Short mmCIF file of C-alpha atoms and ligand atoms in Angstrom, two decimals:
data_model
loop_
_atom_site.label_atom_id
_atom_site.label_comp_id
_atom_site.label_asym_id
_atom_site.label_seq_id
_atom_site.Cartn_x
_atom_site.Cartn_y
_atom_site.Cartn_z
CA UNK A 2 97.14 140.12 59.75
CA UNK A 3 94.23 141.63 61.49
CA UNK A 4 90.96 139.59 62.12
CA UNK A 5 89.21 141.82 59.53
CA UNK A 6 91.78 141.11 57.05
CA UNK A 7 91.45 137.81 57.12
CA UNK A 8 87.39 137.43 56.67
CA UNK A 9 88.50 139.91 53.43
CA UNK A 10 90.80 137.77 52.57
CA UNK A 11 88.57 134.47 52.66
CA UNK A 12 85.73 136.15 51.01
CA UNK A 13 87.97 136.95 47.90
CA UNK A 14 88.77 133.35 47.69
CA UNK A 15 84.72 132.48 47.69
CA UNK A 16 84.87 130.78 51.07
CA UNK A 17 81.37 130.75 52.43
CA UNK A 18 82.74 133.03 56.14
CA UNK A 19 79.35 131.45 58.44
CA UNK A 20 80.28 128.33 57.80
CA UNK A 21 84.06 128.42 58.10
CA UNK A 22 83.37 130.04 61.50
CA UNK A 23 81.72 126.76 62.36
CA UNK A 24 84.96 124.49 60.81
CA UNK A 25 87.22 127.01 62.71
CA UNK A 26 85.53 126.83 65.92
CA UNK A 27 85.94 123.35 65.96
CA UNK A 28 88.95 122.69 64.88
CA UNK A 29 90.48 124.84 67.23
CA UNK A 30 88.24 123.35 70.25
CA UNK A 31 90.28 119.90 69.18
CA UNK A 32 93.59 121.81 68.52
CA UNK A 33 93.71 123.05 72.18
CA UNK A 34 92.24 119.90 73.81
CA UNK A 35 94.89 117.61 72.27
CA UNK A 36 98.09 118.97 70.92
CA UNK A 37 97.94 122.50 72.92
CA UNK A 38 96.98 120.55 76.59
CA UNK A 39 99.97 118.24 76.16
CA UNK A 40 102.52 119.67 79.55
CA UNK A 41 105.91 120.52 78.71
CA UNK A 42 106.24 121.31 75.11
CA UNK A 43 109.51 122.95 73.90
CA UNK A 44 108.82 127.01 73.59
CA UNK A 45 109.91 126.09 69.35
CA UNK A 46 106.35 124.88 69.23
CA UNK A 47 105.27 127.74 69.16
CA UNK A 48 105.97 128.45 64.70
CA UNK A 49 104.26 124.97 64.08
CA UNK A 50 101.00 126.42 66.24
CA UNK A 51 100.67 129.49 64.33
CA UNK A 52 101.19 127.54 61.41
CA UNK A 53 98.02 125.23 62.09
CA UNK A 54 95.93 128.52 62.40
CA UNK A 55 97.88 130.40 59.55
CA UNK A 56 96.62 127.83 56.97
CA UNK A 57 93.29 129.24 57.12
CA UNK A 58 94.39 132.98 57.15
CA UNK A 59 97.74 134.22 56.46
CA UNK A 60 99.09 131.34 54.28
CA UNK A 61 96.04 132.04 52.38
CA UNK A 62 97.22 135.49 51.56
CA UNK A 63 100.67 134.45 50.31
CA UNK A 64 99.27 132.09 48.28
CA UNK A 65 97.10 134.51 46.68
CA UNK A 66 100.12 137.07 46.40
CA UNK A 67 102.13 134.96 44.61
CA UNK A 68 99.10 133.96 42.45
CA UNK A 69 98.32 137.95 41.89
CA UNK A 70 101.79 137.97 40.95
CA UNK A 71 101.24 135.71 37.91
CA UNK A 72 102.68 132.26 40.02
CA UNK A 73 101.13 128.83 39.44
CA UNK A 74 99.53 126.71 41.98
CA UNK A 75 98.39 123.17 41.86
CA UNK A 76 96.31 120.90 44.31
CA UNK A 77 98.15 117.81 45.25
CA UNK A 78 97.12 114.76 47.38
CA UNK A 79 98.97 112.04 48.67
CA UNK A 80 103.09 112.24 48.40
CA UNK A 81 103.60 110.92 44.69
CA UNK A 82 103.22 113.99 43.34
CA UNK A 83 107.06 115.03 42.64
CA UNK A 84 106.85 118.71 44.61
CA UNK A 85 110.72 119.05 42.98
CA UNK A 86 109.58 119.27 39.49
CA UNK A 87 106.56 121.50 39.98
CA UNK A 88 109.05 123.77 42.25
CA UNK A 89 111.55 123.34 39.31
CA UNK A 90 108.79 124.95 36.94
CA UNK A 91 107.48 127.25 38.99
CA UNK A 92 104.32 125.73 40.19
CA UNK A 93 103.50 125.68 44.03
CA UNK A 94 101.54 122.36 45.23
CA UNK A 95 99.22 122.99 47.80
CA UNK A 96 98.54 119.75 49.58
CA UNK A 97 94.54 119.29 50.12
CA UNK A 98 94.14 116.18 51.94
CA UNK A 99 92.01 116.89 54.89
CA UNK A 100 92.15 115.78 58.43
CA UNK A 101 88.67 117.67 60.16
CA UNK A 102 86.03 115.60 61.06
CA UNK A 103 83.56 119.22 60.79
CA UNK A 104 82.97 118.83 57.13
CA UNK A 105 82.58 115.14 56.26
CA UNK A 106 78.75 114.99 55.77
CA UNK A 107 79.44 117.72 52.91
CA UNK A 108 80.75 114.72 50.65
CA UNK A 109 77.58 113.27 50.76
CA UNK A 110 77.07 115.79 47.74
CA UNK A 111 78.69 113.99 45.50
CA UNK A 112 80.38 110.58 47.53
CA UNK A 113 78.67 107.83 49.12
CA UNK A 114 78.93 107.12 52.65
CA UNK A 115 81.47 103.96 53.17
CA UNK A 116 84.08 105.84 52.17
CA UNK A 117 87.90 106.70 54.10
CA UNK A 118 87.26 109.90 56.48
CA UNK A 119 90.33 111.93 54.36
CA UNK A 120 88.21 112.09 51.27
CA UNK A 121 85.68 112.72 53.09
CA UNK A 122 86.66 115.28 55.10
CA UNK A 123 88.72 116.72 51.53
CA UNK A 124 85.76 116.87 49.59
CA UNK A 125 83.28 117.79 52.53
CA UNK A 126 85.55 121.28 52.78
CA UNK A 127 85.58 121.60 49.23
CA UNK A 128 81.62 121.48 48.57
CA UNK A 129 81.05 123.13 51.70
CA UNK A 130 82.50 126.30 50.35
CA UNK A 131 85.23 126.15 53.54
CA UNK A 132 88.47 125.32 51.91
CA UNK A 133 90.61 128.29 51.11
CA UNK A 134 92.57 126.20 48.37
CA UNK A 135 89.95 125.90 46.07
CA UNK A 136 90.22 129.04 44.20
CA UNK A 137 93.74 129.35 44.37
CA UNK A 138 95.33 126.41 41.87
CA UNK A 139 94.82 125.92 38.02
CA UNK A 140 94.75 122.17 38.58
CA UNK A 141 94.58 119.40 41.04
CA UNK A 142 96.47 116.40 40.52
CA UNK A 143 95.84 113.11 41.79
CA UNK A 144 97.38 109.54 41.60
CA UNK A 145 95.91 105.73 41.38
CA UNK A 146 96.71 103.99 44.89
CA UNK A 147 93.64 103.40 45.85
CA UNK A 148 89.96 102.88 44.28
CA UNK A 149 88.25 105.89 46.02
CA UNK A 150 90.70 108.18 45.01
CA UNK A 151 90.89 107.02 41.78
CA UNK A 152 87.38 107.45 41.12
CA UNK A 153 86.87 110.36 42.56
CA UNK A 154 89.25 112.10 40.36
CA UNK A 155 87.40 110.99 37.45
CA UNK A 156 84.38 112.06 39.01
CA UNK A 157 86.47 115.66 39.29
CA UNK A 158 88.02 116.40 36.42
CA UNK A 159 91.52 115.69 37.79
CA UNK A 160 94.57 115.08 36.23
CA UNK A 161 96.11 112.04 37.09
CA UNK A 162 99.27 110.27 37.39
CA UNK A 163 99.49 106.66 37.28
CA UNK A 164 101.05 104.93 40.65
CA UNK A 165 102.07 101.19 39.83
CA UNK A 166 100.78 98.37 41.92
CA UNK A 167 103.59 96.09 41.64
CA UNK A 168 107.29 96.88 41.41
CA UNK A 169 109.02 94.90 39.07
CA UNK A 170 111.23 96.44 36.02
CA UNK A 171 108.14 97.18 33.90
CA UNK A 172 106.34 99.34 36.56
CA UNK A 173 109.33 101.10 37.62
CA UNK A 174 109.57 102.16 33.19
CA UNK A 175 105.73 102.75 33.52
CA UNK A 176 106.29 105.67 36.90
CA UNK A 177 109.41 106.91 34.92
CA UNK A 178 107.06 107.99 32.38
CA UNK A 179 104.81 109.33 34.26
CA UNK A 180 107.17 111.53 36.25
CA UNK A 181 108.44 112.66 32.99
CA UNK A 182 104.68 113.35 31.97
CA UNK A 183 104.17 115.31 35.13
CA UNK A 184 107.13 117.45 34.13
CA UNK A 185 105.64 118.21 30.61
CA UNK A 186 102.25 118.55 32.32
CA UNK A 187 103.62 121.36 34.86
CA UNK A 188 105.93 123.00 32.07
CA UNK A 189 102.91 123.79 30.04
CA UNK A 190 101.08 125.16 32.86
CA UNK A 191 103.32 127.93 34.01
CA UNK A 192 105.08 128.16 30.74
CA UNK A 193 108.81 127.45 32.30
CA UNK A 194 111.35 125.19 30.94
CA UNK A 195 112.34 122.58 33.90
CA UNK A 196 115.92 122.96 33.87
CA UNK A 197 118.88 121.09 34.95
CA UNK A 198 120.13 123.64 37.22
CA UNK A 199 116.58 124.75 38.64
CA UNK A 200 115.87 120.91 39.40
CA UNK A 201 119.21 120.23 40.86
CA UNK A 202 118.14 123.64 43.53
CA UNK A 203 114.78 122.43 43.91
CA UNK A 204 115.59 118.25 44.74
CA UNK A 205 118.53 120.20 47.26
CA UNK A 206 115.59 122.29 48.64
CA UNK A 207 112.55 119.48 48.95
CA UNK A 208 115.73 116.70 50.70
CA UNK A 209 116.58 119.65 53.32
CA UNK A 210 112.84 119.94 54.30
CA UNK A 211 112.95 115.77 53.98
CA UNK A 212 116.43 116.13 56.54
CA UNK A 213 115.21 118.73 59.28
CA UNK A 214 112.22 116.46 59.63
CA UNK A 215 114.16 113.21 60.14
CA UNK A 216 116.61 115.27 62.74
CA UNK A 217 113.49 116.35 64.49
CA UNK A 218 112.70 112.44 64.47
CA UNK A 219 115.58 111.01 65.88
CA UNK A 220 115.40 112.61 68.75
CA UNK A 221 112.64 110.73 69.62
CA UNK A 222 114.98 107.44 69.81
CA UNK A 223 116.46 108.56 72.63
CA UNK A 224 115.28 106.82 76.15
CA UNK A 225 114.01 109.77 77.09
CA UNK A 226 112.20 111.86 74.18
CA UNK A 227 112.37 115.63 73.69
CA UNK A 228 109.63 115.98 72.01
CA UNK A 229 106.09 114.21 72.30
CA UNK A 230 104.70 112.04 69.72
CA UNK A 231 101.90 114.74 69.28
CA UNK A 232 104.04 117.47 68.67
CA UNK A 233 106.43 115.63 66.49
CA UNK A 234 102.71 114.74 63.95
CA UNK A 235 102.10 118.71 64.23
CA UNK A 236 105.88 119.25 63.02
CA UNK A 237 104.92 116.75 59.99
CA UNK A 238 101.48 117.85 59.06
CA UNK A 239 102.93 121.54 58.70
CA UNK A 240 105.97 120.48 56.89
CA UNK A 241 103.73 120.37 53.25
CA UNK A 242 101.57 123.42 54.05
CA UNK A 243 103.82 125.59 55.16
CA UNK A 244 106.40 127.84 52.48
CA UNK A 245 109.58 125.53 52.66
CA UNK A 246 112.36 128.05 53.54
CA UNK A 247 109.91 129.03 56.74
CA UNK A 248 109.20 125.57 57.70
CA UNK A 249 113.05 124.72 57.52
CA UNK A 250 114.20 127.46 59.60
CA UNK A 251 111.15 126.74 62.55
CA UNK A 252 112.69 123.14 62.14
CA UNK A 253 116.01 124.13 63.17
CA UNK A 254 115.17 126.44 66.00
CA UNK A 255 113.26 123.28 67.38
CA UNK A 256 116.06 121.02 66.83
CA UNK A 257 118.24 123.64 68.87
CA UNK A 258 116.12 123.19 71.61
CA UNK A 259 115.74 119.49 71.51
CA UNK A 260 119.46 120.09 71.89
CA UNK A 261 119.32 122.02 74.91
CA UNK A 262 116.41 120.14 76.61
CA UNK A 263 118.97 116.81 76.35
CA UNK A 264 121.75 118.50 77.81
CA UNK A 265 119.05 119.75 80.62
CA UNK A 266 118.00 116.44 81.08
CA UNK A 267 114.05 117.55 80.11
CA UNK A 268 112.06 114.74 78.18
CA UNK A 269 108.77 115.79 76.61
CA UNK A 270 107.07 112.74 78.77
CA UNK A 271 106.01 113.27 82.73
CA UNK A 272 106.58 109.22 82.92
CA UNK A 273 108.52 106.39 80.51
CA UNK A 274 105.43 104.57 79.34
CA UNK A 275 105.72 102.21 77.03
CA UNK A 276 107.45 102.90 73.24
CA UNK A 277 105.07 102.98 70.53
CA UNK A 278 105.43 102.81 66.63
CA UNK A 279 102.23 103.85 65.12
CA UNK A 280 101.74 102.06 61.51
CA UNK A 281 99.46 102.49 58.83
CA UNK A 282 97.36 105.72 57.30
CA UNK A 283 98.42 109.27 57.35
CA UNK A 284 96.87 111.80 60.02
CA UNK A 285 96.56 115.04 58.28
CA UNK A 286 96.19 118.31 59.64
CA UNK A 287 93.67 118.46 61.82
CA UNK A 288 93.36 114.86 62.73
CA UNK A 289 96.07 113.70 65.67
CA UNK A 290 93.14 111.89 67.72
CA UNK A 291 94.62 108.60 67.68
CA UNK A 292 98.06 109.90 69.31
CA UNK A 293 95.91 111.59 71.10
CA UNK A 294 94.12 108.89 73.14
CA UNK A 295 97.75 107.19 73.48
CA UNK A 296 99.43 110.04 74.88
CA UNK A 297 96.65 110.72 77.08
CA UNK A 298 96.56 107.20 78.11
CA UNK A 299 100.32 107.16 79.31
CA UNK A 300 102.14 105.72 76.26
CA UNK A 301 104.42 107.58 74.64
CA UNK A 302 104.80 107.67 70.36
CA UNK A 303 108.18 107.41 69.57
CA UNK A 304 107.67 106.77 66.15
CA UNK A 305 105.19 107.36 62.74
CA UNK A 306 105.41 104.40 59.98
CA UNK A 307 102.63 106.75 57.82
CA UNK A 308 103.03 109.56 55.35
CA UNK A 309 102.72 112.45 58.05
CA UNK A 310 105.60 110.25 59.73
CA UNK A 311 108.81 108.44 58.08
CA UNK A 312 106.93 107.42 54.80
CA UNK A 313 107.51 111.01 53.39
CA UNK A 314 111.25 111.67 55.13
CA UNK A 315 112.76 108.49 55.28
CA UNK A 316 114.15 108.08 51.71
CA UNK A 317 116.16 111.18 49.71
CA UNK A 318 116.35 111.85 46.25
CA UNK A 319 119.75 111.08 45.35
CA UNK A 320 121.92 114.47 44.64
CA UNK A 321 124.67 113.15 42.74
CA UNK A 322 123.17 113.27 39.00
CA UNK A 323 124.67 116.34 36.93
CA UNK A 324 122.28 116.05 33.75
CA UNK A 325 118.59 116.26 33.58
CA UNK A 326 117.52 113.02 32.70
CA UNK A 327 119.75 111.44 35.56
CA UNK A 328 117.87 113.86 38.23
CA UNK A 329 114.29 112.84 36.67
CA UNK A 330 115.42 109.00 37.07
CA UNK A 331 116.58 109.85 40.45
CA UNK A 332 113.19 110.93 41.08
CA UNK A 333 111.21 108.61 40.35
CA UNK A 334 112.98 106.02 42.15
CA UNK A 335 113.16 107.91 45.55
CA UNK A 336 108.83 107.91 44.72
CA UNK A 337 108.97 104.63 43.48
CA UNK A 338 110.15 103.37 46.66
CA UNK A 339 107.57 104.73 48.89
CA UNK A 340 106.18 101.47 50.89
CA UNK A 341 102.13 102.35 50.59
CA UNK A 342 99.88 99.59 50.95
CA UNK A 343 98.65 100.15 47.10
CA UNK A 344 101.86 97.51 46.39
CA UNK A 345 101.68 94.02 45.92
CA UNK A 346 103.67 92.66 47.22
CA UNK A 347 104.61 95.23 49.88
CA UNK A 348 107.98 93.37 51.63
CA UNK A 349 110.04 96.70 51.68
CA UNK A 350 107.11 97.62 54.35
CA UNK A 351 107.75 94.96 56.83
CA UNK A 352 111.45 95.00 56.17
CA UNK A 353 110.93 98.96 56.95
CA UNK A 354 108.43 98.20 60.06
CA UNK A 355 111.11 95.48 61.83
CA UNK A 356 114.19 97.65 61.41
CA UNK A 357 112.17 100.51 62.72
CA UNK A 358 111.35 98.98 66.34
CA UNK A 359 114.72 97.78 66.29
CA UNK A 360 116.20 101.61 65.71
CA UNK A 361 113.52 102.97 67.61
CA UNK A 362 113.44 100.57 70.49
CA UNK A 363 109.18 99.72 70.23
CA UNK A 364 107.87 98.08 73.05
CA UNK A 365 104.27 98.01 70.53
CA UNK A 366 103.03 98.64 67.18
CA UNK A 367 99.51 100.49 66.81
CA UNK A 368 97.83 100.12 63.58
CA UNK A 369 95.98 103.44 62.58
CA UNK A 370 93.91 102.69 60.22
CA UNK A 371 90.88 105.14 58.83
CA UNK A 372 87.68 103.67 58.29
CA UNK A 373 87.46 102.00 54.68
CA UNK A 374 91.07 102.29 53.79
CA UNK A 375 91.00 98.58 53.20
CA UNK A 376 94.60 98.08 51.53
CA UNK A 377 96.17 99.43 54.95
CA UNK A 378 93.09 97.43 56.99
CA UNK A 379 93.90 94.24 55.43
CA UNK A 380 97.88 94.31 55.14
CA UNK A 381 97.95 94.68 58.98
CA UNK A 382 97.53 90.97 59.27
CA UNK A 383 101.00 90.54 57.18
CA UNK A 384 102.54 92.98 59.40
CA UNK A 385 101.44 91.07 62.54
CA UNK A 386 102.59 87.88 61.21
CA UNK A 387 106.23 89.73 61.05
CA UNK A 388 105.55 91.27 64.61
CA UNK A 389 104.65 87.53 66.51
CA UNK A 390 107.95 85.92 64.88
CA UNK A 391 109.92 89.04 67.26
CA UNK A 392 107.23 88.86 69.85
CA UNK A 393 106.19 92.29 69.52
CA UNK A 394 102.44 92.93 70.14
CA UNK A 395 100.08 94.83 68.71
CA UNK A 396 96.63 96.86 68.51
CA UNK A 397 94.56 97.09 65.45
CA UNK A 398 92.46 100.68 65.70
CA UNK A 399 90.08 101.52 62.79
CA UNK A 400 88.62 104.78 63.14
CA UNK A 401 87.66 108.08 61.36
CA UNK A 402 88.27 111.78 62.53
CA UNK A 403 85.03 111.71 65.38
CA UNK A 404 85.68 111.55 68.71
CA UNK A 405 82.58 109.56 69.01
CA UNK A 406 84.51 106.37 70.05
CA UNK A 407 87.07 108.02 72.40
CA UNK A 408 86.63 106.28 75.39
CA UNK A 409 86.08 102.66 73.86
CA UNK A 410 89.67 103.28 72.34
CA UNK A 411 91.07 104.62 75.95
CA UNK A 412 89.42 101.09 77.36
CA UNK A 413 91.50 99.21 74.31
CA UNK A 414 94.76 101.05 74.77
CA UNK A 415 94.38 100.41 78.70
CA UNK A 416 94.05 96.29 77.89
CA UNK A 417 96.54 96.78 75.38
CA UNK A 418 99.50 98.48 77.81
CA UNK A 419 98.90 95.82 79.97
CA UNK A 420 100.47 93.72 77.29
CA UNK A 421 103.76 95.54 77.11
CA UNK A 422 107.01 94.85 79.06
CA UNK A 423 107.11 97.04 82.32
CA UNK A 424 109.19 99.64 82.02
CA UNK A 425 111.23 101.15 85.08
CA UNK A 426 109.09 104.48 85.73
S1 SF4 B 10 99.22 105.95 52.46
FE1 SF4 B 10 99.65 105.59 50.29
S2 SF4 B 10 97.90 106.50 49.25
FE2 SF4 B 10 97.88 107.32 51.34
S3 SF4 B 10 99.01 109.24 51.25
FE3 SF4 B 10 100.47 107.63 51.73
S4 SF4 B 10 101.36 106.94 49.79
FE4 SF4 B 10 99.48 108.08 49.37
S1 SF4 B 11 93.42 106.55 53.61
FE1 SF4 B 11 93.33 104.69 52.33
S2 SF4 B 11 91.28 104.73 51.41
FE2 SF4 B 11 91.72 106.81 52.16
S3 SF4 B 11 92.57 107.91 50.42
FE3 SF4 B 11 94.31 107.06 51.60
S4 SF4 B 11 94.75 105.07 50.64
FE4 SF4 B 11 92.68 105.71 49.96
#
């Protein structure tokens, strides 16, 4: 696609073109000062690049394609929204949770200040005329974890879908009918019958995306990781944006590589700092500065406890159900047992955390936490409880998507590294 088609492109979709010049320009200033400046990335990277830039141009178009073409699109947040059933009736989710620090003062539109950077940053794009998404979906759907998001679907219009707080018998009946709700709701939309066979393709199509991305992630237990930390958050923050059969396929040409680099004895890391899990909030697109700043500091990110990490590819829907109403169950138990900080009590976390740094081999845990999320902010002190009983220390960073505080978080992560065991260089 040529330059010119793309501004065509964007203007169809009502983007506002001086103003996404601005979010573009900076954006890409951060793209090539942090993941793009990392040394020795495998030549794979290359798909997951253009697919950072092609969510603001060609992945546009296809969208809009398959929209000309009479397909449904919704916008989805979070990763409770069950992407197999809207697949399974046609319906394309779009994710729209955004990770640019450019248009967070846009919110102040409609959202008060003291709020989490993502919705910020979401909703900033949105009134700002700069996301690409917002013409192209007939709904938006949200969920109930937290109180900001809750009310600022209300304040939207959005349909919702109710995400339990505790997890007892009761709630898990309450998210089965939900799920089943979300079906009907989808159904209606695009006017196709979720059947057994389509669902049965479409949970076999969402667990292969879920199973490239955990392959891509084990390499990174080895001693010696094949891929960085930063590149292995660009590989997640694509995986949702991305058309599925395209993401899978640039997954396994990187995992062929990782392959090759092993044999070749290349790691992605000049020295063996120490092993780091990073806990707590998701980084979407566009925001990797806290991996970032420990990278570039001389640790190295072996692993992501977060929903652009092993929250989203850890657990599959199970494949073995023949009959409809089996496969919906099995759905909403592989959601229902996501480990976000909305739970209480949230034990399957920590249980998830320790066996993590012991598969993983973490020599520290980093809590990334954005600003406000207090669920995440506050449960980090129950995680560290767990952490001191195995002597495993850690670093609590809140922050949002500026790079404002760069260097005060380089002078933490320096005092913090001198905390973990030496490790033979
Ligand atoms: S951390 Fe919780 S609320 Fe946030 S995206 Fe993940 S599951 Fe959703
Ligand atoms: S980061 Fe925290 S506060 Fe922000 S939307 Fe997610 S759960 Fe809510």
């Amino acid at each position: 696609m040529t330059t010119m088609d793309t501004r065509e492109l964007l203007q169809k979709v009502g983007v506002n073109l001086e103003l996404h010049d601005q979010l573009i320009a900076y954006n890409n200033k951060l793209f090539e000062a942090t993941i793009r400046s990392a040394p020795n990335r495998p030549a794979a990277m290359e798909y997951f690049d253009s697919a950072f830039h092609a969510s603001h141009s060609s992945r546009v178009g296809e969208i809009l394609d398959y929209r000309t073409r009479g397909g449904k699109s919704i916008g989805t947040f979070c990763i409770y929204v069950p992407d197999e059933i809207a697949l399974a009736a046609g319906v394309l989710p779009i994710p729209l949770c955004g990770g640019s620090h450019w248009p967070v003062d846009y919110a102040d539109k409609m959202f008060p200040r003291d709020i989490c950077p993502l919705i910020r940053s979401t909703f900033g794009m949105a009134f700002s005329e700069t996301c690409p998404y917002k013409k192209l979906k007939d709904a938006s759907v949200g969920e109930t974890t937290c109180d900001v998001k809750k009310k600022a679907w209300d304040l939207l219009g959005f349909e919702v879908m109710e995400v339990p707080q505790k997890k007892a018998a009761v709630d898990r009946d309450l998210w089965l009918s939900e799920v089943i709700r979300f079906r009907s709701f989808v159904e209606k939309l695009s006017g196709i019958t979720v059947t057994a066979d389509r669902l049965k393709e479409t949970i076999k199509l969402v667990n292969k995306r879920r199973r490239v991305l955990q392959t891509v992630n084990d390499f990174r237990r080895l001693p010696n990781p094949p891929i960085s930390g930063l590149d292995a958050l660009l590989v997640s923050q694509i995986a949702l944006s991305q058309d599925i059969q395209i993401f899978i396929s640039g997954c396994e040409r990187l995992i062929e590589e990782l392959h090759q680099r092993i044999k070749q004895g290349i790691s992605a890391y000049q020295h063996a700092g120490p092993r780091i899990l990073v806990a707590g909030t998701p980084s979407p697109m566009g925001n990797a500065k806290v991996h970032y700043a420990l990278e570039s500091s001389g640790l190295r990110v072996v692993a992501d406890e977060s929903c652009t990490g092993m929250r989203y590819y850890r657990d599959l829907v199970d494949e073995s159900p023949a009959d409809l109403d089996g496969m919906m169950k099995a759905i909403a138990d592989r959601y229902f047992s996501i480990d976000c900080s909305c739970f209480s009590p949230n034990k399957e976390r920590i249980e998830n955390i320790l066996r993590t740094i012991d598969e993983y081999d973490i020599d520290g845990v980093v809590h990334n936490i954005l600003s406000f999320c207090h669920t995440y902010n506050v449960e980090a002190g129950i995680v560290d409880k767990a952490l001191a009983k195995i002597e495993i220390p850690s670093l609590k960073i809140v922050t949002d998507y500026s790079f404002e505080d760069i260097e005060q978080l380089r002078v933490r992560i320096e005092s913090f590294s001198e905390l973990l065991k030496p490790v033979m260089t």
